[in-house]
Coordinates of C-alpha atoms and ligand atoms in Angstrom, one line a residue:
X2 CA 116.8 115.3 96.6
X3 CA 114.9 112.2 96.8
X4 CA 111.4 112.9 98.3
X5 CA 109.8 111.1 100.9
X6 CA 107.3 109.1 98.9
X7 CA 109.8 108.2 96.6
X8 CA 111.4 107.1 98.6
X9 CA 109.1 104.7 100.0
X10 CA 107.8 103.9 96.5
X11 CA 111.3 103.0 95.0
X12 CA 111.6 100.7 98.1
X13 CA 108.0 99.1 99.0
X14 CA 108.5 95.5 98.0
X15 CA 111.7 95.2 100.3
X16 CA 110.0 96.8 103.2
X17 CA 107.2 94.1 103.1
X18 CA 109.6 91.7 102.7
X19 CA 111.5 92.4 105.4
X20 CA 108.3 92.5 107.3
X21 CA 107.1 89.4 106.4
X22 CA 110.2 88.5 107.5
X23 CA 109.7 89.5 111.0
X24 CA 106.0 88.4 111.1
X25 CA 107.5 84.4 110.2
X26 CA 108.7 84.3 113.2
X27 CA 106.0 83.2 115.8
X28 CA 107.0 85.4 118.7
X29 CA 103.8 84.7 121.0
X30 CA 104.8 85.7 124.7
X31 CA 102.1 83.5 126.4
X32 CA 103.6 80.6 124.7
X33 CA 107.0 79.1 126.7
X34 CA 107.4 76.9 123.4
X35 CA 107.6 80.5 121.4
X36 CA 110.6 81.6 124.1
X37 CA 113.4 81.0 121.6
X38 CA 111.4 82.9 118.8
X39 CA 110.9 86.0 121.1
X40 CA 114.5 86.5 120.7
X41 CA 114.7 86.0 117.2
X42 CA 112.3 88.4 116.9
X43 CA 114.7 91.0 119.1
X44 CA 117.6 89.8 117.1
X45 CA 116.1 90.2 114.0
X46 CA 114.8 94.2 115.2
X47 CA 118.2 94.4 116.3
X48 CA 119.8 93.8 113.0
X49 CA 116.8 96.0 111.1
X50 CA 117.4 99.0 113.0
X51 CA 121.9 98.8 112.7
X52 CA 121.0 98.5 109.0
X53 CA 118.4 101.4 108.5
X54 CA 121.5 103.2 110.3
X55 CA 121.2 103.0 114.3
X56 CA 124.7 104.1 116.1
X57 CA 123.9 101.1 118.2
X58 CA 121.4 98.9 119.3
X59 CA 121.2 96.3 122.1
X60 CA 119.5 93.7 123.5
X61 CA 118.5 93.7 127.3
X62 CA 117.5 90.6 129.0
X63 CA 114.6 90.8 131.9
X64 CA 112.8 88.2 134.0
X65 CA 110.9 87.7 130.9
X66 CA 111.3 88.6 127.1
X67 CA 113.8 90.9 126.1
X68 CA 114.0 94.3 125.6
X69 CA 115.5 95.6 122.3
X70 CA 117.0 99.3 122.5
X71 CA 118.5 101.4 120.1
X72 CA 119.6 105.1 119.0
X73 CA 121.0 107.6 116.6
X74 CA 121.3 110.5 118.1
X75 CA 122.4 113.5 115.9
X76 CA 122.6 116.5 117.9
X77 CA 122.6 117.8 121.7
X78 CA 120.2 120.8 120.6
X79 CA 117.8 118.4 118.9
X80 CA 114.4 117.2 120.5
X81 CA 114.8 113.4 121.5
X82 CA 111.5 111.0 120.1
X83 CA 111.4 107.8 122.1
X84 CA 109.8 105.1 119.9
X85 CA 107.9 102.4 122.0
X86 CA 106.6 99.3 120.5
X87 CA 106.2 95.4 121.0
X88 CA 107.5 92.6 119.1
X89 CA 105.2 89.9 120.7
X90 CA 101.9 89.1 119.1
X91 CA 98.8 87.4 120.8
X92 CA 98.4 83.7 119.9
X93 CA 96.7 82.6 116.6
X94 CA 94.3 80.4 118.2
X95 CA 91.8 78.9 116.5
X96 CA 93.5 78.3 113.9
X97 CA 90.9 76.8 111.9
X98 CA 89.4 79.9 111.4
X99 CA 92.2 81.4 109.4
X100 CA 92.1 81.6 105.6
X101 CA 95.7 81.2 105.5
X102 CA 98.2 80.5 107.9
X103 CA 98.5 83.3 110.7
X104 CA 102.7 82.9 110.7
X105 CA 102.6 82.7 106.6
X106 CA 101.9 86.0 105.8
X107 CA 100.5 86.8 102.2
X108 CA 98.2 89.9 100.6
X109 CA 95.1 89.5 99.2
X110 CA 93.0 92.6 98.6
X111 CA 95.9 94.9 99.3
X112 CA 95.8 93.9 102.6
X113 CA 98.4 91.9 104.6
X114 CA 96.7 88.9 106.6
X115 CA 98.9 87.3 109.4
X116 CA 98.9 87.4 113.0
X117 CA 101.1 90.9 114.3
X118 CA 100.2 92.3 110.3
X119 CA 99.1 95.1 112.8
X120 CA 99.7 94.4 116.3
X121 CA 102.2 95.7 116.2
X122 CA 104.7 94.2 114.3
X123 CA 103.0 96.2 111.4
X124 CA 102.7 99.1 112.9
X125 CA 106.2 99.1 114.8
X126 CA 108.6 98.1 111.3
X127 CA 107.0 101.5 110.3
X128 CA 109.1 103.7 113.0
X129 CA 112.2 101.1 111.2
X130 CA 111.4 102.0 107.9
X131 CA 110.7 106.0 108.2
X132 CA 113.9 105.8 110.4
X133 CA 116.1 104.3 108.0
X134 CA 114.6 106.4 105.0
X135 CA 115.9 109.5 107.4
X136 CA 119.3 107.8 108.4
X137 CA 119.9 106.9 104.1
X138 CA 118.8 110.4 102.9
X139 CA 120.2 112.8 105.5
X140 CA 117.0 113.8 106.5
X141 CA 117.2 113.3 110.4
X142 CA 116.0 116.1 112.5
X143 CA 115.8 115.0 115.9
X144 CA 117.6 112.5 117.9
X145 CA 115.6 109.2 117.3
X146 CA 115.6 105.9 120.8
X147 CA 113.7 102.9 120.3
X148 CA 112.6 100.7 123.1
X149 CA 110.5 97.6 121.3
X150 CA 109.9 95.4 124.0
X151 CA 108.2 91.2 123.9
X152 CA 105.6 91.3 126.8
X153 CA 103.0 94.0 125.8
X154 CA 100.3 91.3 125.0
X155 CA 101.2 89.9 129.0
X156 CA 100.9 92.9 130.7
X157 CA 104.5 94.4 130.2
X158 CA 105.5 93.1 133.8
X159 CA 109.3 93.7 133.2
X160 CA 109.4 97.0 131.6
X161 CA 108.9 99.4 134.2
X162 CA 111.6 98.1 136.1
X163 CA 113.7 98.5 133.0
X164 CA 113.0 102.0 132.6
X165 CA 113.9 102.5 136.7
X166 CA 116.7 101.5 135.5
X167 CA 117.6 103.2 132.9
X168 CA 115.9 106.3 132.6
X169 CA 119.0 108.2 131.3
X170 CA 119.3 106.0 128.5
X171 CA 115.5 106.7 127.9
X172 CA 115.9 110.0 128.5
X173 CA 113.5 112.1 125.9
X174 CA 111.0 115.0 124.7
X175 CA 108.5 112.5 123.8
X176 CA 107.7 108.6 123.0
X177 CA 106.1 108.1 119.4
X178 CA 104.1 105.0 119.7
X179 CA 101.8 103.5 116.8
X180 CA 99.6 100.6 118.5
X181 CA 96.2 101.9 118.0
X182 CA 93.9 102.8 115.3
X183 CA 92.4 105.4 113.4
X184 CA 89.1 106.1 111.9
X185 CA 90.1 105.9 108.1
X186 CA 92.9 107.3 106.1
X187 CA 89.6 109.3 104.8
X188 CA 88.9 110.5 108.4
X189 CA 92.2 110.0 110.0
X190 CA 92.0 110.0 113.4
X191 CA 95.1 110.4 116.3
X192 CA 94.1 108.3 119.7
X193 CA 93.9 110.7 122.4
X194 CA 93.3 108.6 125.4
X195 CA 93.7 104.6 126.6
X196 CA 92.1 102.8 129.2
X197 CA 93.5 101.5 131.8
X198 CA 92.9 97.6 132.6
X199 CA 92.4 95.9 135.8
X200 CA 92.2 91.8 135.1
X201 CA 91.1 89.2 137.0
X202 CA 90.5 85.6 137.5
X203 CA 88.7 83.7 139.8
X204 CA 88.0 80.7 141.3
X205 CA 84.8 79.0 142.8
X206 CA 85.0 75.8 144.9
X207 CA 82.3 74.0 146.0
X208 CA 82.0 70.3 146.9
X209 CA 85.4 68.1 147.2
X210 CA 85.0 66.3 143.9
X211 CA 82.8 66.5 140.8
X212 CA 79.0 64.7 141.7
X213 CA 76.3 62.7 139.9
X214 CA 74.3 65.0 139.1
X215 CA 71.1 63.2 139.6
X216 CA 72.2 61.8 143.1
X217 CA 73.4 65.4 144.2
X218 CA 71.5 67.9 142.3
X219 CA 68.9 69.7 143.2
X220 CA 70.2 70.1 146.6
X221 CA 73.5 70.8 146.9
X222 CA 75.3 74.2 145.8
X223 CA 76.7 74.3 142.1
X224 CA 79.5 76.4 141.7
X225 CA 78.7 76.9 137.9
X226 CA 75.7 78.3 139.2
X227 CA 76.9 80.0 141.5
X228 CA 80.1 81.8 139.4
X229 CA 76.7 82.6 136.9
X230 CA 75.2 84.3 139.4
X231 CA 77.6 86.3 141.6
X232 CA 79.0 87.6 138.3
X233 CA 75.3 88.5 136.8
X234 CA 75.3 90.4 139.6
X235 CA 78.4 92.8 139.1
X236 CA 76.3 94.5 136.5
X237 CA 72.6 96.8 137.5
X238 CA 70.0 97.3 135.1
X239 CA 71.3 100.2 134.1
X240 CA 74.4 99.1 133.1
X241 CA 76.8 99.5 136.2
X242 CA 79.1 98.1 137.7
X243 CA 78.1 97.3 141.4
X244 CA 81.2 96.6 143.3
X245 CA 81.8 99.4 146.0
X246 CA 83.6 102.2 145.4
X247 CA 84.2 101.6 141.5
X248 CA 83.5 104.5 140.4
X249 CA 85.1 106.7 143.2
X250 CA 88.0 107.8 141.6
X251 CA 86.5 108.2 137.9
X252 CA 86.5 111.7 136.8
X253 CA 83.9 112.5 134.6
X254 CA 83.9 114.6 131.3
X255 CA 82.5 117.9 131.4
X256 CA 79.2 118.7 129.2
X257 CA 81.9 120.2 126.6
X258 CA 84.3 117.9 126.3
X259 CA 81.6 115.5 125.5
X260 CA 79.8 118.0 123.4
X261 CA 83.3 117.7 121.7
X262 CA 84.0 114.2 121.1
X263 CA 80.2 113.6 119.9
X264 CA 81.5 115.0 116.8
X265 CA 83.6 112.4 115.5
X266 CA 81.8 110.2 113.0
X267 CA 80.7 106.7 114.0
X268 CA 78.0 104.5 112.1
X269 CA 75.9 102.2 114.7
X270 CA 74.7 100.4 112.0
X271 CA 78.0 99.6 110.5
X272 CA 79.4 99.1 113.6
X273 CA 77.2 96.2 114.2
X274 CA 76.8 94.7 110.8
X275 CA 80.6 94.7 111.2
X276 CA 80.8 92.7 114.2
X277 CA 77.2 90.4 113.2
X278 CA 74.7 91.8 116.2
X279 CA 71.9 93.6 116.4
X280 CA 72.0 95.5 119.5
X281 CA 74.5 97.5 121.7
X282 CA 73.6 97.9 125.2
X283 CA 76.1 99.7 128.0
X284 CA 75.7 102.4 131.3
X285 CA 72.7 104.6 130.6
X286 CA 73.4 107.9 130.0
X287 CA 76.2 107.0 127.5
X288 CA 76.3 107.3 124.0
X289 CA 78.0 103.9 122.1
X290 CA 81.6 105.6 122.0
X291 CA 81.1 106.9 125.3
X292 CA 80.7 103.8 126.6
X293 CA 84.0 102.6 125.0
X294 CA 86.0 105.6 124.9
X295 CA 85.7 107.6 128.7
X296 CA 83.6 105.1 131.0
X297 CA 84.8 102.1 132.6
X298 CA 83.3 98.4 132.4
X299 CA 84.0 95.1 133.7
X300 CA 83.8 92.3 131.3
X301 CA 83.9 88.2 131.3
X302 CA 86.8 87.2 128.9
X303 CA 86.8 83.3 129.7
X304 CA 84.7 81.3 131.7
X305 CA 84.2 77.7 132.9
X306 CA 84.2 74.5 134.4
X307 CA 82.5 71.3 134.6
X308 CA 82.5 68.9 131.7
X309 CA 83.0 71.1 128.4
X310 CA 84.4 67.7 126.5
X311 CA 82.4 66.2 123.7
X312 CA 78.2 64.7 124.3
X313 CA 76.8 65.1 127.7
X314 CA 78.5 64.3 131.3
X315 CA 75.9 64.6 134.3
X316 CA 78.2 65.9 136.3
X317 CA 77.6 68.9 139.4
X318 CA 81.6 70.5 138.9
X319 CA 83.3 70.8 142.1
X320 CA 84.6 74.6 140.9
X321 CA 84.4 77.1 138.4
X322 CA 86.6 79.8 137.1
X323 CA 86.4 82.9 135.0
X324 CA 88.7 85.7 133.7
X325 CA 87.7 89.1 133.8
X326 CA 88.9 92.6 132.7
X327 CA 87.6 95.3 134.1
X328 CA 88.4 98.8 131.8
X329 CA 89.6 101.6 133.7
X330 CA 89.5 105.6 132.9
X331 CA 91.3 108.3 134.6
X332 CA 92.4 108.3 138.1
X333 CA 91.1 105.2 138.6
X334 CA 94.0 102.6 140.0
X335 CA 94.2 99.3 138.6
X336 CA 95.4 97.8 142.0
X337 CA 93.3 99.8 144.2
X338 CA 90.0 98.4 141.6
X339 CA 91.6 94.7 141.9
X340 CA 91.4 94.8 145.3
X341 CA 87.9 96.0 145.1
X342 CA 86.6 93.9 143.2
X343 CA 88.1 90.8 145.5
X344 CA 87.0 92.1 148.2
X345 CA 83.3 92.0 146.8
X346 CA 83.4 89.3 145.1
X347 CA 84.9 87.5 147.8
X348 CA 81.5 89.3 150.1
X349 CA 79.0 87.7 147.9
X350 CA 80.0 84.2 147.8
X351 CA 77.1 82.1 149.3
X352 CA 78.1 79.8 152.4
X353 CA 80.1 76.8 152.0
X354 CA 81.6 78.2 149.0
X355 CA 85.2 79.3 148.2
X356 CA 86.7 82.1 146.6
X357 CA 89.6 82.8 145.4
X358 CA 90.6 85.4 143.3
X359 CA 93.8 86.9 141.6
X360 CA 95.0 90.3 140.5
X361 CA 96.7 89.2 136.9
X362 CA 98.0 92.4 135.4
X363 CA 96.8 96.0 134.6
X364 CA 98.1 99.5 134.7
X365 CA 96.6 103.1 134.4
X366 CA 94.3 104.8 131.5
X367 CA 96.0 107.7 129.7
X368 CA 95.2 110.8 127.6
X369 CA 96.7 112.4 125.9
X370 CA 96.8 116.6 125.9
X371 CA 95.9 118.3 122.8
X372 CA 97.6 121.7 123.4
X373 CA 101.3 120.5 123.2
X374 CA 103.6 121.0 120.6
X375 CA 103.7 117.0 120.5
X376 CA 100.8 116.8 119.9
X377 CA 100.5 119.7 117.2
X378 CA 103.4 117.7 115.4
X379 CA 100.9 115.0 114.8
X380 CA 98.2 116.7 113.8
X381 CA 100.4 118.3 111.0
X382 CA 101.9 115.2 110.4
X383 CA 98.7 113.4 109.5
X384 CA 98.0 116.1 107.2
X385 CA 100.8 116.3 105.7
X386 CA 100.4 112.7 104.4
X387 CA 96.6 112.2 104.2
X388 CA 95.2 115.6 103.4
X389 CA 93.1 116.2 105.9
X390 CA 93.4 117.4 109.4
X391 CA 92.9 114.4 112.4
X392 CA 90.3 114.1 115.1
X393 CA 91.3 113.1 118.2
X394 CA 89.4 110.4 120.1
X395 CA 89.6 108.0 122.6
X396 CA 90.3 104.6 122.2
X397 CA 88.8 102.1 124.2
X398 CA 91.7 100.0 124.5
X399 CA 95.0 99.5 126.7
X400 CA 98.5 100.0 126.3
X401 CA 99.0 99.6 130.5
X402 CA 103.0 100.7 130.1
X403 CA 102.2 104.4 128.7
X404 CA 100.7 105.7 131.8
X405 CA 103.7 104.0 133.8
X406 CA 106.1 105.8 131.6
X407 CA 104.5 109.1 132.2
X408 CA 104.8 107.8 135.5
X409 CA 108.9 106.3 135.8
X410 CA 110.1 108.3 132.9
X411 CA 108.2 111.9 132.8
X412 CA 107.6 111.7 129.4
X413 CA 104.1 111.8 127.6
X414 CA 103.1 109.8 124.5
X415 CA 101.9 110.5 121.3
X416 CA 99.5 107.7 119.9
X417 CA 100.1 108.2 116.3
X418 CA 98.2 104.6 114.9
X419 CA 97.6 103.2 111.6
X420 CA 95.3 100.5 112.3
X421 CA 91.7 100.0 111.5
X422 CA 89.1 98.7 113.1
X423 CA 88.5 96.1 110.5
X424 CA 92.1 94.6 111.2
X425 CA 90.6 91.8 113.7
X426 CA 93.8 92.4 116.2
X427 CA 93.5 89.2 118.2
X428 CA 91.4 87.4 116.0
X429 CA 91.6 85.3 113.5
X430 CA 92.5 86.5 110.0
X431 CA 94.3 89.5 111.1
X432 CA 95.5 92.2 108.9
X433 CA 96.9 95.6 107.5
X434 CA 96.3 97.5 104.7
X435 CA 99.6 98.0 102.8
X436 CA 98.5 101.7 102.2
X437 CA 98.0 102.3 106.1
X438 CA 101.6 100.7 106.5
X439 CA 103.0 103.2 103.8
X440 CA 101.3 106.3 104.9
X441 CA 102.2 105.2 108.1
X442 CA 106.0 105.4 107.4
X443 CA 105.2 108.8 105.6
X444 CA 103.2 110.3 107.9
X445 CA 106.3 109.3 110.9
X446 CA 108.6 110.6 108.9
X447 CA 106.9 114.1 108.8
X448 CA 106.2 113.2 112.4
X449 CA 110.1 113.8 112.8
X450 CA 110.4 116.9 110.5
X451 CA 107.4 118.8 112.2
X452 CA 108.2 118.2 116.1
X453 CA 111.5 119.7 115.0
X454 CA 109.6 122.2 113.8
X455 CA 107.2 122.5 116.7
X456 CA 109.6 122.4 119.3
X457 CA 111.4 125.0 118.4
Ligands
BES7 N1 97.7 97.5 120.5 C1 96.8 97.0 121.5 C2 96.0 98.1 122.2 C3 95.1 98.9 121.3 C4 94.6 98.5 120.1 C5 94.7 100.1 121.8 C6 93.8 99.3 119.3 C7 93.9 101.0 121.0 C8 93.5 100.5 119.8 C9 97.6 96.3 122.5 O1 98.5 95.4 122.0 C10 96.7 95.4 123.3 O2 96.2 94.5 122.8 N2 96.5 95.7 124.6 C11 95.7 94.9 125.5 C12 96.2 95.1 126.9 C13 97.3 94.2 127.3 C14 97.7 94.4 128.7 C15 97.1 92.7 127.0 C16 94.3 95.2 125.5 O3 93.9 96.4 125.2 O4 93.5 94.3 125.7
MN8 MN1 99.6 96.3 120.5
MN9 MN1 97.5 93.6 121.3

């Protein structure tokens, strides 16, 4: 019998191939010019996954980007894995600061750089490639759904209704996802908890038109200044958030669970040589992966107004705008915090000056229990491919849809990623080590074998 990493050996160079195949095609869901791509992209999954052996696979059509589902299911007595993942990628932007085009993908250092090399087209032509080596060789042990959807990097706003709507088709013991990271394939790692997102944007007005600002300054109310300030003031000295009632809801670790995850390995000098500063700051009280992994935080992601073209314009703006994201943890409600947040915001604007303010998208943190035989299949399956036994640990990052499928669908999720931190998901020069995205397709593969195993 042909072994798993055979397997995968025998057949590297037309994996990446057919990945680089996928990545070609520019399938950025913020774009309207990229809406024919996004369904190349489904079409092009579509095709992968009848090939690697799918009994059928279909695409959906929402209010927005398609939905691509598909399924080989072998036996009624066999546990059912739901594999979640999206096709869309964030845009490239700046391009400039790409060593090689982000839709051209090529490696260099054993590493693939292009934009979705990870996220998560990476990631997600794994599951296609560990399910076709199972479908080819015989070796399928429990019933295998994929739902790869085009609107992750959006906010998902289509796909819960899809699941209301077909939940039996979804029906499953457990949804397989790999969209996060892990430490190192030396300290391999399995993402135990998300955070939830709550994001904003916001708009200040102040005078009817844009003023000299000699002949107006000095005395009339700048809404750059003011945006400055009201925001400076969402944020104490210590590090919290200040808007009523945030942290109501958030449940906070016990001494022993934090005891617990203070154990996992992390370098504060490497993290910051690694992103060029010199100091972290956060909540008091919090350690550096505290901060990112279990408490919430609210965050500017864009802001401005008034001249920002070329040389100097004396100009007071009429308005100013900002974006903001405010990270969630558990039990904390995305909408509930939106509306929070406007409501204060909205308190603390000074007189003669407008607000207004917009919920954009957000959805639920997560975590992930570590007492289930899902999750035991994971832990097994990371050793079986990389030798050592995984830490959990929780990610500071969202995947909104996975609490809502908990939610619509009653199934949990296993967060079995292969990224690293290194990968510069959303930036520029984006990539993937070729030997995360073959242990990856390992690893899955013995993901399928043990929760057979597990769930028996
Ligand atoms: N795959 C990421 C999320 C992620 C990456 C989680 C690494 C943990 C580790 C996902 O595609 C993403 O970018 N999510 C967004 C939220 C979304 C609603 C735009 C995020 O976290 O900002
Ligand atoms: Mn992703
Ligand atoms: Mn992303």
């Amino acid at each position: 019998m042909e072994t798993i990493t055979t397997y995968i050996n025998d057949n590297k160079d037309r994996f990446l191939s057919e990945l680089f195949d996928l990545i070609r095609i520019p399938s950025v869901s913020a774009k309207e010019e990229n809406k024919p791509d996004m369904i190349r992209a489904a079409e092009f999954l579509k095709d992968s996954l009848l090939k690697a052996g799918a009994d059928k696979a279909e695409i959906y059509s929402t209010d927005g980007h398609p939905v691509l589902y598909g399924e080989k299911v072998v036996s009624a007595d066999a546990p059912t894995i739901l594999v979640y993942g999206h096709y869309d990628v964030q845009p490239a932007e700046p391009l400039e600061l790409w060593n090689s085009p982000p839709f051209e993908p090529v490696i260099r250092d054993g590493k693939i750089w292009a934009r979705g090399a990870d996220d998560d087209k990476g990631q997600l032509f794994m599951h296609v490639k560990a399910f076709e080596y199972m479908c080819k060789t015989g070796n399928q042990f429990c019933n295998v759904k994929f739902m790869i959807e085009g609107e992750e990097e959006v906010g998902s706003v289509n796909l819960e209704k899809f699941c209301t709507e077909h939940k039996t088709m979804l029906a499953a013991d457990v949804i397989l996802i790999s969209d996060t990271t892990m430490i190192s394939l030396e300290t391999p790692s399995v993402t135990s908890g998300l955070r939830g997102l709550s994001y904003v944007q916001v708009e200040v007005t102040g005078p009817n038109r844009d003023l000299h600002s000699g002949l107006y300054g000095g005395a009339v109310v700048n809404p750059c200044n003011v945006l400055c300030d009201m925001i400076a003031s969402l944020k104490d000295s210590n590090g919290r958030v200040t808007i009523p009632g945030f942290y109501d809801d958030v449940k906070e670790c016990s001494a022993e669970e934090r005891t617990e995850m203070a154990k996992r390995p992390f370098n504060r000098d490497k993290f910051m040589q690694s992103i060029g500063v010199t100091q972290l700051k956060g909540e008091d009280g919090y350690s550096d992966t505290e901060r990112i992994g279990i408490r919430p935080t609210l965050d500017i992601n864009g802001i401005w107004g008034g001249y920002i073209g070329e040389g100097a314009k004396t100009i007071l703006p009429s308005k100013a705008f900002a974006k903001i994201s405010m990270r969630l943890v558990p039990y904390q409600n995305a909408e509930k915090i939106a509306a929070l947040f406007i409501k204060h915001f909205t308190s603390i604007a000074p007189e003669g000056i407008t607000v207004k303010a917009e919920y954009l998208h957000g959805g639920e943190a997560y975590v992930s229990p570590l007492d289930t035989p899902e999750y035991m299949a994971a832990s097994m399956s990371v050793e079986g491919s990389l030798s050592k036994k995984p830490i959990p640990v929780r990610s500071g990052g969202s995947i909104p849809i996975v609490s809502t499928f908990e939610k619509v669908l009653g199934i949990k999720s296993i967060l079995l990623g292969f990224g690293l931190e290194s990968d510069a998901i959303h930036s520029p020069n984006e990539n993937y080590p070729v030997v995360n995205f073959l242990k990856g397709i390992e690893t899955i593969i013995n993901y399928h074998q043990q929760y057979r195993f597990q769930k028996k």
